[in-house]
Amino acid sequence: MKRHWHGGEAMVAARRIIALSVDADQRRTLVEISRSRTEPANRVERARIILGYLEEPSAYAVARAMGVSQQTVTRCLERTVELGVLAALDDRARTGRDARITVEARTWLVGLACAKPTQFGYPHELWTTRLLAAHARDHGPRAGHPSLTKLAQGTVCKILAAHEVKPHKVRYYLERRDPEFEPKMAEVLCVYREVEMRRAASGGAAQEPAVAVISYDEKPGIQAIGAIAPDLRPVPGTHPTISRDHEYKRHGTVTLMAGIDLLTGQVHAFVKDRHRSREFIEFLNMLDAAYPAATAIKIILDNHSAHVSQETKAWLAARPEGRFQFVFTPKHGSWLNLVEGFFAKAARSVLRHIRVGANTS
């Protein structure tokens, strides 16, 4: 309560009374809002202020009872007098302002995101939205875009999302580098068609010489990992999974060399430490011994250097004419080779989590 001193005597200032005009319907609405659990908190608070002031017309007393400042109470009451009881419960409509980020600035930012950070002196290979926002704040105004002075990271995310640009992600693609991709693919597919026709006619009397079609490839880099301690098998009620020691011993890597006879389904395979020309020739020798001399062996394979080396060519030249025929998949088209499915199955069901001993063959 304010006191004014005059002539040595204290004079108490008259308390300011704000006259509110509230009818019965408005009071009932105020009570409902003040007790609501779904109304916005600011509307509930203002309804309680008005009701409290109607009970005791003292902004100071209402402020103390509600735990808010006296200024908050006074401002609410003045809004009530100005706007009306119910209108005063809502926030004032704020004047809108033009978009801070201009169209030109957004275009500049998107163009920046499409460039590499290294072009601007950063060591980063990819932009982050934080780095992009910082660079735009520092360099945008000098590029003629003052609206980027206070650019926030969240605004950068919204602008990039609107233009469907994700400079922080990498998606891989495979460029076609083989100019003869389609003819080579057609040749491989023709071989598969030939296999299908031969399988369909396998019950009839064949006049033409026997043919074996082999889908061949190597799976290098298979880790030979040995266990340090024995695995613990699952025990019901104790631990549901196989328990394995985190430590292990490396025995190096091996290569699985395999070919599937597409007519019979037989798999020809062996495991070697490396896959050079000499190992590939060893595989060819195995095929040579597995089929009768009159059988033509057609092999579908990729363009690995061991398959076209001088050593391999010399070995093939020493074989009878027509004994071996290579059908090469296009470069970066090894997925056309059916043996890839065999390797995928082996990786999922046999090689996954495998542990071997030092002398395992």
mmCIF file of C-alpha atoms in Angstrom:
data_model
loop_
_atom_site.group_PDB
_atom_site.id
_atom_site.type_symbol
_atom_site.label_atom_id
_atom_site.label_comp_id
_atom_site.label_asym_id
_atom_site.label_seq_id
_atom_site.Cartn_x
_atom_site.Cartn_y
_atom_site.Cartn_z
ATOM 1 C CA MET A 1 0.000 0.000 0.000
ATOM 2 C CA LYS A 2 1.468 3.324 -1.060
ATOM 3 C CA ARG A 3 1.944 6.053 1.533
ATOM 4 C CA HIS A 4 2.530 9.740 0.790
ATOM 5 C CA TRP A 5 4.209 11.856 3.475
ATOM 6 C CA HIS A 6 2.944 15.388 3.891
ATOM 7 C CA GLY A 7 3.604 17.652 6.849
ATOM 8 C CA GLY A 8 5.001 14.736 8.910
ATOM 9 C CA GLU A 9 1.712 12.754 8.710
ATOM 10 C CA ALA A 10 1.214 9.608 6.719
ATOM 11 C CA MET A 11 -1.576 9.661 4.147
ATOM 12 C CA VAL A 12 -2.761 6.333 2.674
ATOM 13 C CA ALA A 13 -3.405 6.438 -1.096
ATOM 14 C CA ALA A 14 -6.828 5.304 -2.139
ATOM 15 C CA ARG A 15 -6.892 1.759 -3.568
ATOM 16 C CA ARG A 16 -7.612 1.682 -7.295
ATOM 17 C CA ILE A 17 -10.834 -0.158 -8.093
ATOM 18 C CA ILE A 18 -11.355 -1.509 -11.614
ATOM 19 C CA ALA A 19 -15.038 -1.850 -12.283
ATOM 20 C CA LEU A 20 -15.988 -5.071 -14.061
ATOM 21 C CA SER A 21 -19.350 -5.710 -15.629
ATOM 22 C CA VAL A 22 -20.079 -9.466 -15.523
ATOM 23 C CA ASP A 23 -23.546 -10.952 -15.921
ATOM 24 C CA ALA A 24 -24.741 -14.335 -14.653
ATOM 25 C CA ASP A 25 -24.081 -16.214 -17.910
ATOM 26 C CA GLN A 26 -20.569 -14.832 -18.178
ATOM 27 C CA ARG A 27 -19.826 -15.751 -14.566
ATOM 28 C CA ARG A 28 -21.082 -19.302 -15.191
ATOM 29 C CA THR A 29 -18.805 -19.568 -18.228
ATOM 30 C CA LEU A 30 -15.857 -18.233 -16.219
ATOM 31 C CA VAL A 31 -16.424 -20.866 -13.534
ATOM 32 C CA GLU A 32 -16.535 -23.663 -16.131
ATOM 33 C CA ILE A 33 -13.299 -22.479 -17.753
ATOM 34 C CA SER A 34 -11.546 -22.040 -14.392
ATOM 35 C CA ARG A 35 -12.285 -25.678 -13.524
ATOM 36 C CA SER A 36 -11.503 -27.113 -16.966
ATOM 37 C CA ARG A 37 -8.677 -29.566 -17.557
ATOM 38 C CA THR A 38 -8.759 -29.225 -21.319
ATOM 39 C CA GLU A 39 -8.749 -25.449 -21.751
ATOM 40 C CA PRO A 40 -5.401 -23.719 -22.449
ATOM 41 C CA ALA A 41 -3.601 -22.758 -19.237
ATOM 42 C CA ASN A 42 -3.634 -19.035 -20.045
ATOM 43 C CA ARG A 43 -7.444 -18.997 -20.396
ATOM 44 C CA VAL A 44 -7.878 -20.889 -17.117
ATOM 45 C CA GLU A 45 -5.551 -18.468 -15.319
ATOM 46 C CA ARG A 46 -7.351 -15.379 -16.632
ATOM 47 C CA ALA A 47 -10.759 -16.800 -15.726
ATOM 48 C CA ARG A 48 -9.542 -17.405 -12.175
ATOM 49 C CA ILE A 49 -8.130 -13.878 -11.955
ATOM 50 C CA ILE A 50 -11.450 -12.331 -12.977
ATOM 51 C CA LEU A 51 -13.431 -14.540 -10.578
ATOM 52 C CA GLY A 52 -11.008 -13.825 -7.762
ATOM 53 C CA TYR A 53 -11.260 -10.097 -8.365
ATOM 54 C CA LEU A 54 -15.060 -10.268 -8.364
ATOM 55 C CA GLU A 55 -14.882 -11.910 -4.918
ATOM 56 C CA GLU A 56 -12.301 -9.462 -3.576
ATOM 57 C CA PRO A 57 -11.620 -6.362 -5.697
ATOM 58 C CA SER A 58 -7.914 -6.142 -4.864
ATOM 59 C CA ALA A 59 -5.282 -6.857 -7.498
ATOM 60 C CA TYR A 60 -2.736 -7.319 -4.730
ATOM 61 C CA ALA A 61 -4.850 -9.927 -2.902
ATOM 62 C CA VAL A 62 -5.665 -11.836 -6.093
ATOM 63 C CA ALA A 63 -1.983 -11.869 -7.112
ATOM 64 C CA ARG A 64 -0.941 -13.290 -3.729
ATOM 65 C CA ALA A 65 -3.699 -15.908 -3.753
ATOM 66 C CA MET A 66 -2.805 -17.115 -7.253
ATOM 67 C CA GLY A 67 0.958 -16.799 -7.026
ATOM 68 C CA VAL A 68 1.311 -14.371 -9.921
ATOM 69 C CA SER A 69 2.536 -10.817 -10.151
ATOM 70 C CA GLN A 70 0.233 -7.901 -9.422
ATOM 71 C CA GLN A 71 1.081 -6.547 -12.866
ATOM 72 C CA THR A 72 -0.314 -9.749 -14.444
ATOM 73 C CA VAL A 73 -3.577 -9.312 -12.555
ATOM 74 C CA THR A 74 -3.880 -5.635 -13.439
ATOM 75 C CA ARG A 75 -3.155 -6.251 -17.114
ATOM 76 C CA CYS A 76 -5.812 -8.997 -17.240
ATOM 77 C CA LEU A 77 -8.415 -6.731 -15.598
ATOM 78 C CA GLU A 78 -7.652 -3.859 -17.941
ATOM 79 C CA ARG A 79 -8.026 -6.193 -20.939
ATOM 80 C CA THR A 80 -11.371 -7.310 -19.536
ATOM 81 C CA VAL A 81 -12.611 -3.728 -19.349
ATOM 82 C CA GLU A 82 -11.315 -3.019 -22.853
ATOM 83 C CA LEU A 83 -12.349 -6.177 -24.706
ATOM 84 C CA GLY A 84 -15.096 -7.732 -22.628
ATOM 85 C CA VAL A 85 -15.082 -10.626 -20.194
ATOM 86 C CA LEU A 86 -14.823 -13.585 -22.555
ATOM 87 C CA ALA A 87 -12.740 -11.894 -25.257
ATOM 88 C CA ALA A 88 -10.128 -10.994 -22.643
ATOM 89 C CA LEU A 89 -9.430 -14.688 -21.991
ATOM 90 C CA ASP A 90 -7.789 -15.147 -25.404
ATOM 91 C CA ASP A 91 -4.386 -13.878 -26.489
ATOM 92 C CA ARG A 92 -4.377 -10.770 -28.581
ATOM 93 C CA ALA A 93 -4.083 -11.321 -32.307
ATOM 94 C CA ARG A 94 -0.543 -10.362 -33.191
ATOM 95 C CA THR A 95 0.308 -8.478 -36.299
ATOM 96 C CA GLY A 96 1.895 -10.746 -38.847
ATOM 97 C CA ARG A 97 5.098 -9.860 -40.569
ATOM 98 C CA ASP A 98 6.612 -10.725 -43.866
ATOM 99 C CA ALA A 99 8.603 -13.932 -44.140
ATOM 100 C CA ARG A 100 12.092 -13.363 -42.852
ATOM 101 C CA ILE A 101 13.782 -15.627 -45.378
ATOM 102 C CA THR A 102 13.304 -14.308 -48.893
ATOM 103 C CA VAL A 103 12.821 -16.558 -51.905
ATOM 104 C CA GLU A 104 16.221 -15.480 -53.231
ATOM 105 C CA ALA A 105 17.863 -16.355 -49.909
ATOM 106 C CA ARG A 106 16.223 -19.782 -49.885
ATOM 107 C CA THR A 107 17.436 -20.459 -53.413
ATOM 108 C CA TRP A 108 20.945 -19.394 -52.436
ATOM 109 C CA LEU A 109 20.839 -21.706 -49.392
ATOM 110 C CA VAL A 110 19.653 -24.705 -51.431
ATOM 111 C CA GLY A 111 22.386 -24.082 -53.990
ATOM 112 C CA LEU A 112 24.914 -23.946 -51.167
ATOM 113 C CA ALA A 113 23.658 -27.279 -49.823
ATOM 114 C CA CYS A 114 24.121 -28.882 -53.254
ATOM 115 C CA ALA A 115 27.824 -27.921 -53.316
ATOM 116 C CA LYS A 116 30.569 -29.709 -51.384
ATOM 117 C CA PRO A 117 31.745 -28.133 -48.101
ATOM 118 C CA THR A 118 35.349 -28.557 -49.249
ATOM 119 C CA GLN A 119 34.699 -25.893 -51.908
ATOM 120 C CA PHE A 120 34.320 -23.387 -49.080
ATOM 121 C CA GLY A 121 37.391 -24.406 -47.101
ATOM 122 C CA TYR A 122 35.807 -26.907 -44.731
ATOM 123 C CA PRO A 123 37.353 -30.339 -44.104
ATOM 124 C CA HIS A 124 33.914 -31.959 -44.096
ATOM 125 C CA GLU A 125 32.911 -34.275 -46.923
ATOM 126 C CA LEU A 126 29.204 -33.685 -46.275
ATOM 127 C CA TRP A 127 27.228 -30.769 -44.905
ATOM 128 C CA THR A 128 25.526 -30.950 -41.546
ATOM 129 C CA THR A 129 22.547 -28.695 -40.993
ATOM 130 C CA ARG A 130 24.409 -27.019 -38.137
ATOM 131 C CA LEU A 131 27.425 -26.257 -40.343
ATOM 132 C CA LEU A 132 25.165 -25.103 -43.173
ATOM 133 C CA ALA A 133 23.295 -22.717 -40.887
ATOM 134 C CA ALA A 134 26.537 -21.287 -39.475
ATOM 135 C CA HIS A 135 27.993 -20.756 -42.955
ATOM 136 C CA ALA A 136 24.790 -19.085 -44.167
ATOM 137 C CA ARG A 137 24.758 -16.723 -41.192
ATOM 138 C CA ASP A 138 28.375 -15.753 -41.797
ATOM 139 C CA HIS A 139 28.325 -15.440 -45.573
ATOM 140 C CA GLY A 140 24.676 -14.960 -46.521
ATOM 141 C CA PRO A 141 24.485 -11.212 -45.734
ATOM 142 C CA ARG A 142 27.641 -10.536 -47.752
ATOM 143 C CA ALA A 143 26.104 -12.452 -50.642
ATOM 144 C CA GLY A 144 23.163 -10.058 -50.608
ATOM 145 C CA HIS A 145 20.837 -11.983 -48.306
ATOM 146 C CA PRO A 146 20.531 -10.111 -44.997
ATOM 147 C CA SER A 147 17.499 -12.226 -44.077
ATOM 148 C CA LEU A 148 19.933 -15.071 -43.255
ATOM 149 C CA THR A 149 21.649 -13.111 -40.475
ATOM 150 C CA LYS A 150 19.811 -15.007 -37.740
ATOM 151 C CA LEU A 151 19.180 -18.237 -39.606
ATOM 152 C CA ALA A 152 18.412 -21.120 -37.238
ATOM 153 C CA GLN A 153 19.331 -24.758 -37.783
ATOM 154 C CA GLY A 154 15.681 -25.758 -37.637
ATOM 155 C CA THR A 155 14.839 -23.294 -40.415
ATOM 156 C CA VAL A 156 17.564 -24.841 -42.558
ATOM 157 C CA CYS A 157 15.964 -28.264 -42.061
ATOM 158 C CA LYS A 158 12.560 -26.907 -43.126
ATOM 159 C CA ILE A 159 13.933 -25.176 -46.232
ATOM 160 C CA LEU A 160 15.859 -28.267 -47.348
ATOM 161 C CA ALA A 161 12.871 -30.527 -46.670
ATOM 162 C CA ALA A 162 10.640 -28.263 -48.763
ATOM 163 C CA HIS A 163 13.074 -28.633 -51.681
ATOM 164 C CA GLU A 164 13.661 -32.375 -51.012
ATOM 165 C CA VAL A 165 17.403 -31.884 -50.587
ATOM 166 C CA LYS A 166 19.342 -34.058 -48.101
ATOM 167 C CA PRO A 167 23.020 -33.045 -48.336
ATOM 168 C CA HIS A 168 23.889 -35.023 -45.179
ATOM 169 C CA LYS A 169 23.002 -38.389 -46.748
ATOM 170 C CA VAL A 170 24.636 -40.550 -49.418
ATOM 171 C CA ARG A 171 22.755 -42.911 -51.720
ATOM 172 C CA TYR A 172 24.864 -45.146 -53.933
ATOM 173 C CA TYR A 173 24.286 -45.868 -57.584
ATOM 174 C CA LEU A 174 26.129 -47.943 -60.156
ATOM 175 C CA GLU A 175 27.106 -46.323 -63.396
ATOM 176 C CA ARG A 176 26.970 -48.620 -66.401
ATOM 177 C CA ARG A 177 30.569 -48.817 -67.612
ATOM 178 C CA ASP A 178 30.346 -51.740 -70.026
ATOM 179 C CA PRO A 179 29.395 -50.541 -73.537
ATOM 180 C CA GLU A 180 28.435 -54.126 -74.412
ATOM 181 C CA PHE A 181 26.258 -54.622 -71.342
ATOM 182 C CA GLU A 182 23.081 -55.545 -73.211
ATOM 183 C CA PRO A 183 24.651 -58.032 -75.697
ATOM 184 C CA LYS A 184 26.499 -59.786 -72.862
ATOM 185 C CA MET A 185 23.376 -59.886 -70.741
ATOM 186 C CA ALA A 186 21.421 -61.320 -73.664
ATOM 187 C CA GLU A 187 24.054 -64.048 -74.112
ATOM 188 C CA VAL A 188 23.817 -65.055 -70.454
ATOM 189 C CA LEU A 189 20.019 -65.133 -70.612
ATOM 190 C CA CYS A 190 20.191 -67.255 -73.756
ATOM 191 C CA VAL A 191 22.303 -69.791 -71.878
ATOM 192 C CA TYR A 192 19.687 -69.920 -69.115
ATOM 193 C CA ARG A 193 17.011 -70.426 -71.758
ATOM 194 C CA GLU A 194 19.062 -73.257 -73.234
ATOM 195 C CA VAL A 195 19.279 -74.870 -69.792
ATOM 196 C CA GLU A 196 15.526 -74.588 -69.382
ATOM 197 C CA MET A 197 14.922 -76.230 -72.754
ATOM 198 C CA ARG A 198 17.400 -79.048 -72.055
ATOM 199 C CA ARG A 199 15.827 -79.752 -68.670
ATOM 200 C CA ALA A 200 12.386 -79.902 -70.294
ATOM 201 C CA ALA A 201 13.654 -82.344 -72.938
ATOM 202 C CA SER A 202 15.821 -84.411 -70.604
ATOM 203 C CA GLY A 203 13.487 -87.414 -70.913
ATOM 204 C CA GLY A 204 13.827 -87.674 -74.711
ATOM 205 C CA ALA A 205 16.576 -89.166 -76.842
ATOM 206 C CA ALA A 206 19.160 -86.445 -77.377
ATOM 207 C CA GLN A 207 20.959 -86.424 -80.728
ATOM 208 C CA GLU A 208 23.349 -83.531 -79.894
ATOM 209 C CA PRO A 209 26.497 -83.994 -77.748
ATOM 210 C CA ALA A 210 26.191 -83.690 -73.966
ATOM 211 C CA VAL A 211 26.623 -80.216 -72.467
ATOM 212 C CA ALA A 212 27.321 -79.145 -68.879
ATOM 213 C CA VAL A 213 26.450 -75.557 -67.925
ATOM 214 C CA ILE A 214 28.317 -74.293 -64.851
ATOM 215 C CA SER A 215 27.523 -71.058 -63.008
ATOM 216 C CA TYR A 216 30.823 -70.173 -61.353
ATOM 217 C CA ASP A 217 32.177 -67.508 -58.998
ATOM 218 C CA GLU A 218 34.471 -66.976 -56.032
ATOM 219 C CA LYS A 219 33.583 -65.725 -52.560
ATOM 220 C CA PRO A 220 36.852 -64.291 -51.217
ATOM 221 C CA GLY A 221 37.663 -62.853 -47.804
ATOM 222 C CA ILE A 222 35.769 -65.382 -45.669
ATOM 223 C CA GLN A 223 37.178 -64.922 -42.176
ATOM 224 C CA ALA A 224 38.381 -68.098 -40.453
ATOM 225 C CA ILE A 225 37.757 -67.207 -36.805
ATOM 226 C CA GLY A 226 38.496 -69.587 -33.948
ATOM 227 C CA ALA A 227 36.954 -69.579 -30.496
ATOM 228 C CA ILE A 228 39.091 -68.969 -27.396
ATOM 229 C CA ALA A 229 36.570 -70.558 -25.052
ATOM 230 C CA PRO A 230 33.790 -73.059 -25.790
ATOM 231 C CA ASP A 231 30.296 -71.812 -26.582
ATOM 232 C CA LEU A 232 27.619 -72.173 -23.910
ATOM 233 C CA ARG A 233 24.471 -73.744 -25.264
ATOM 234 C CA PRO A 234 21.012 -72.368 -24.407
ATOM 235 C CA VAL A 235 19.626 -73.480 -21.022
ATOM 236 C CA PRO A 236 15.883 -73.110 -20.424
ATOM 237 C CA GLY A 237 15.170 -70.684 -17.607
ATOM 238 C CA THR A 238 18.808 -69.545 -17.401
ATOM 239 C CA HIS A 239 19.843 -68.011 -20.707
ATOM 240 C CA PRO A 240 17.863 -68.426 -23.947
ATOM 241 C CA THR A 241 20.691 -67.866 -26.452
ATOM 242 C CA ILE A 242 24.082 -69.301 -27.269
ATOM 243 C CA SER A 243 26.687 -67.531 -25.146
ATOM 244 C CA ARG A 244 30.035 -66.876 -26.756
ATOM 245 C CA ASP A 245 33.266 -65.376 -25.438
ATOM 246 C CA HIS A 246 33.915 -61.916 -26.900
ATOM 247 C CA GLU A 247 37.548 -62.799 -27.602
ATOM 248 C CA TYR A 248 38.459 -64.853 -30.654
ATOM 249 C CA LYS A 249 41.479 -65.925 -32.673
ATOM 250 C CA ARG A 250 42.001 -65.074 -36.320
ATOM 251 C CA HIS A 251 43.208 -67.838 -38.631
ATOM 252 C CA GLY A 252 43.265 -65.610 -41.703
ATOM 253 C CA THR A 253 40.849 -65.514 -44.619
ATOM 254 C CA VAL A 254 39.933 -68.063 -47.256
ATOM 255 C CA THR A 255 38.210 -68.101 -50.632
ATOM 256 C CA LEU A 256 35.316 -70.335 -51.548
ATOM 257 C CA MET A 257 35.417 -71.283 -55.240
ATOM 258 C CA ALA A 258 32.200 -72.894 -56.449
ATOM 259 C CA GLY A 259 30.298 -73.761 -59.576
ATOM 260 C CA ILE A 260 26.742 -75.108 -59.863
ATOM 261 C CA ASP A 261 25.792 -77.452 -62.676
ATOM 262 C CA LEU A 262 22.539 -75.835 -63.778
ATOM 263 C CA LEU A 263 21.308 -79.063 -65.399
ATOM 264 C CA THR A 264 21.939 -81.473 -62.526
ATOM 265 C CA GLY A 265 22.181 -79.117 -59.512
ATOM 266 C CA GLN A 266 25.558 -80.581 -58.509
ATOM 267 C CA VAL A 267 27.916 -78.142 -56.755
ATOM 268 C CA HIS A 268 31.645 -78.275 -57.528
ATOM 269 C CA ALA A 269 33.587 -76.418 -54.855
ATOM 270 C CA PHE A 270 36.746 -76.162 -52.843
ATOM 271 C CA VAL A 271 38.349 -73.710 -50.435
ATOM 272 C CA LYS A 272 41.680 -72.003 -51.086
ATOM 273 C CA ASP A 273 43.730 -69.350 -49.334
ATOM 274 C CA ARG A 274 43.863 -67.238 -52.501
ATOM 275 C CA HIS A 275 42.107 -67.004 -55.859
ATOM 276 C CA ARG A 276 44.801 -66.447 -58.471
ATOM 277 C CA SER A 277 45.093 -67.968 -61.923
ATOM 278 C CA ARG A 278 46.664 -71.124 -60.551
ATOM 279 C CA GLU A 279 43.746 -71.716 -58.165
ATOM 280 C CA PHE A 280 41.253 -71.066 -60.966
ATOM 281 C CA ILE A 281 43.078 -73.521 -63.232
ATOM 282 C CA GLU A 282 42.954 -76.049 -60.399
ATOM 283 C CA PHE A 283 39.171 -75.626 -60.355
ATOM 284 C CA LEU A 284 39.042 -76.109 -64.139
ATOM 285 C CA ASN A 285 41.072 -79.291 -63.766
ATOM 286 C CA MET A 286 38.510 -80.514 -61.246
ATOM 287 C CA LEU A 287 35.719 -79.871 -63.771
ATOM 288 C CA ASP A 288 37.752 -81.516 -66.509
ATOM 289 C CA ALA A 289 38.009 -84.676 -64.428
ATOM 290 C CA ALA A 290 34.348 -84.599 -63.359
ATOM 291 C CA TYR A 291 32.806 -84.828 -66.846
ATOM 292 C CA PRO A 292 33.285 -87.260 -69.723
ATOM 293 C CA ALA A 293 35.683 -86.172 -72.469
ATOM 294 C CA ALA A 294 32.831 -85.726 -74.961
ATOM 295 C CA THR A 295 30.959 -83.272 -72.731
ATOM 296 C CA ALA A 296 31.134 -79.603 -73.646
ATOM 297 C CA ILE A 297 31.552 -77.540 -70.474
ATOM 298 C CA LYS A 298 30.028 -74.072 -70.688
ATOM 299 C CA ILE A 299 30.947 -71.784 -67.767
ATOM 300 C CA ILE A 300 29.169 -68.544 -66.830
ATOM 301 C CA LEU A 301 31.605 -66.329 -64.954
ATOM 302 C CA ASP A 302 32.656 -62.721 -64.379
ATOM 303 C CA ASN A 303 35.623 -60.727 -65.700
ATOM 304 C CA HIS A 304 38.062 -61.403 -62.870
ATOM 305 C CA SER A 305 41.682 -61.106 -63.974
ATOM 306 C CA ALA A 306 42.338 -64.778 -63.182
ATOM 307 C CA HIS A 307 39.687 -65.781 -65.717
ATOM 308 C CA VAL A 308 41.316 -63.964 -68.635
ATOM 309 C CA SER A 309 45.001 -64.179 -67.695
ATOM 310 C CA GLN A 310 47.661 -65.490 -70.041
ATOM 311 C CA GLU A 311 48.150 -68.487 -67.766
ATOM 312 C CA THR A 312 44.458 -69.385 -67.993
ATOM 313 C CA LYS A 313 44.371 -68.850 -71.758
ATOM 314 C CA ALA A 314 47.397 -71.111 -72.195
ATOM 315 C CA TRP A 315 45.704 -73.849 -70.167
ATOM 316 C CA LEU A 316 42.500 -73.565 -72.224
ATOM 317 C CA ALA A 317 44.475 -73.684 -75.484
ATOM 318 C CA ALA A 318 45.903 -77.050 -74.447
ATOM 319 C CA ARG A 319 42.426 -78.561 -74.032
ATOM 320 C CA PRO A 320 40.535 -80.216 -76.915
ATOM 321 C CA GLU A 321 38.570 -77.787 -79.054
ATOM 322 C CA GLY A 322 35.061 -77.184 -77.741
ATOM 323 C CA ARG A 323 35.784 -78.697 -74.336
ATOM 324 C CA PHE A 324 35.451 -75.370 -72.462
ATOM 325 C CA GLN A 325 33.447 -72.284 -73.376
ATOM 326 C CA PHE A 326 33.375 -69.135 -71.218
ATOM 327 C CA VAL A 327 30.281 -66.902 -71.129
ATOM 328 C CA PHE A 328 31.180 -63.647 -69.379
ATOM 329 C CA THR A 329 28.682 -61.549 -67.459
ATOM 330 C CA PRO A 330 28.832 -57.792 -68.193
ATOM 331 C CA LYS A 331 31.085 -55.616 -66.054
ATOM 332 C CA HIS A 332 29.219 -54.808 -62.817
ATOM 333 C CA GLY A 333 26.620 -57.361 -63.895
ATOM 334 C CA SER A 334 27.701 -60.339 -61.813
ATOM 335 C CA TRP A 335 24.211 -60.349 -60.290
ATOM 336 C CA LEU A 336 23.170 -62.104 -63.510
ATOM 337 C CA ASN A 337 25.136 -65.148 -62.353
ATOM 338 C CA LEU A 338 22.889 -67.636 -60.541
ATOM 339 C CA VAL A 339 25.683 -68.845 -58.285
ATOM 340 C CA GLU A 340 25.371 -65.530 -56.407
ATOM 341 C CA GLY A 341 22.177 -66.921 -54.870
ATOM 342 C CA PHE A 342 24.113 -69.970 -53.670
ATOM 343 C CA PHE A 343 26.702 -67.756 -51.983
ATOM 344 C CA ALA A 344 23.998 -65.634 -50.365
ATOM 345 C CA LYS A 345 22.330 -68.749 -48.976
ATOM 346 C CA ALA A 346 25.666 -70.079 -47.704
ATOM 347 C CA ALA A 347 26.446 -66.765 -46.004
ATOM 348 C CA ARG A 348 23.053 -66.653 -44.266
ATOM 349 C CA SER A 349 22.756 -70.270 -43.156
ATOM 350 C CA VAL A 350 26.264 -71.779 -42.962
ATOM 351 C CA LEU A 351 28.940 -69.096 -42.648
ATOM 352 C CA ARG A 352 27.016 -66.795 -40.289
ATOM 353 C CA HIS A 353 28.613 -66.855 -36.791
ATOM 354 C CA ILE A 354 30.821 -69.783 -37.789
ATOM 355 C CA ARG A 355 33.846 -70.658 -35.604
ATOM 356 C CA VAL A 356 36.621 -72.944 -36.886
ATOM 357 C CA GLY A 357 39.691 -74.657 -35.495
ATOM 358 C CA ALA A 358 43.232 -74.062 -36.691
ATOM 359 C CA ASN A 359 43.272 -77.407 -38.497
ATOM 360 C CA THR A 360 39.722 -77.287 -39.884
ATOM 361 C CA SER A 361 39.702 -78.115 -43.589
#
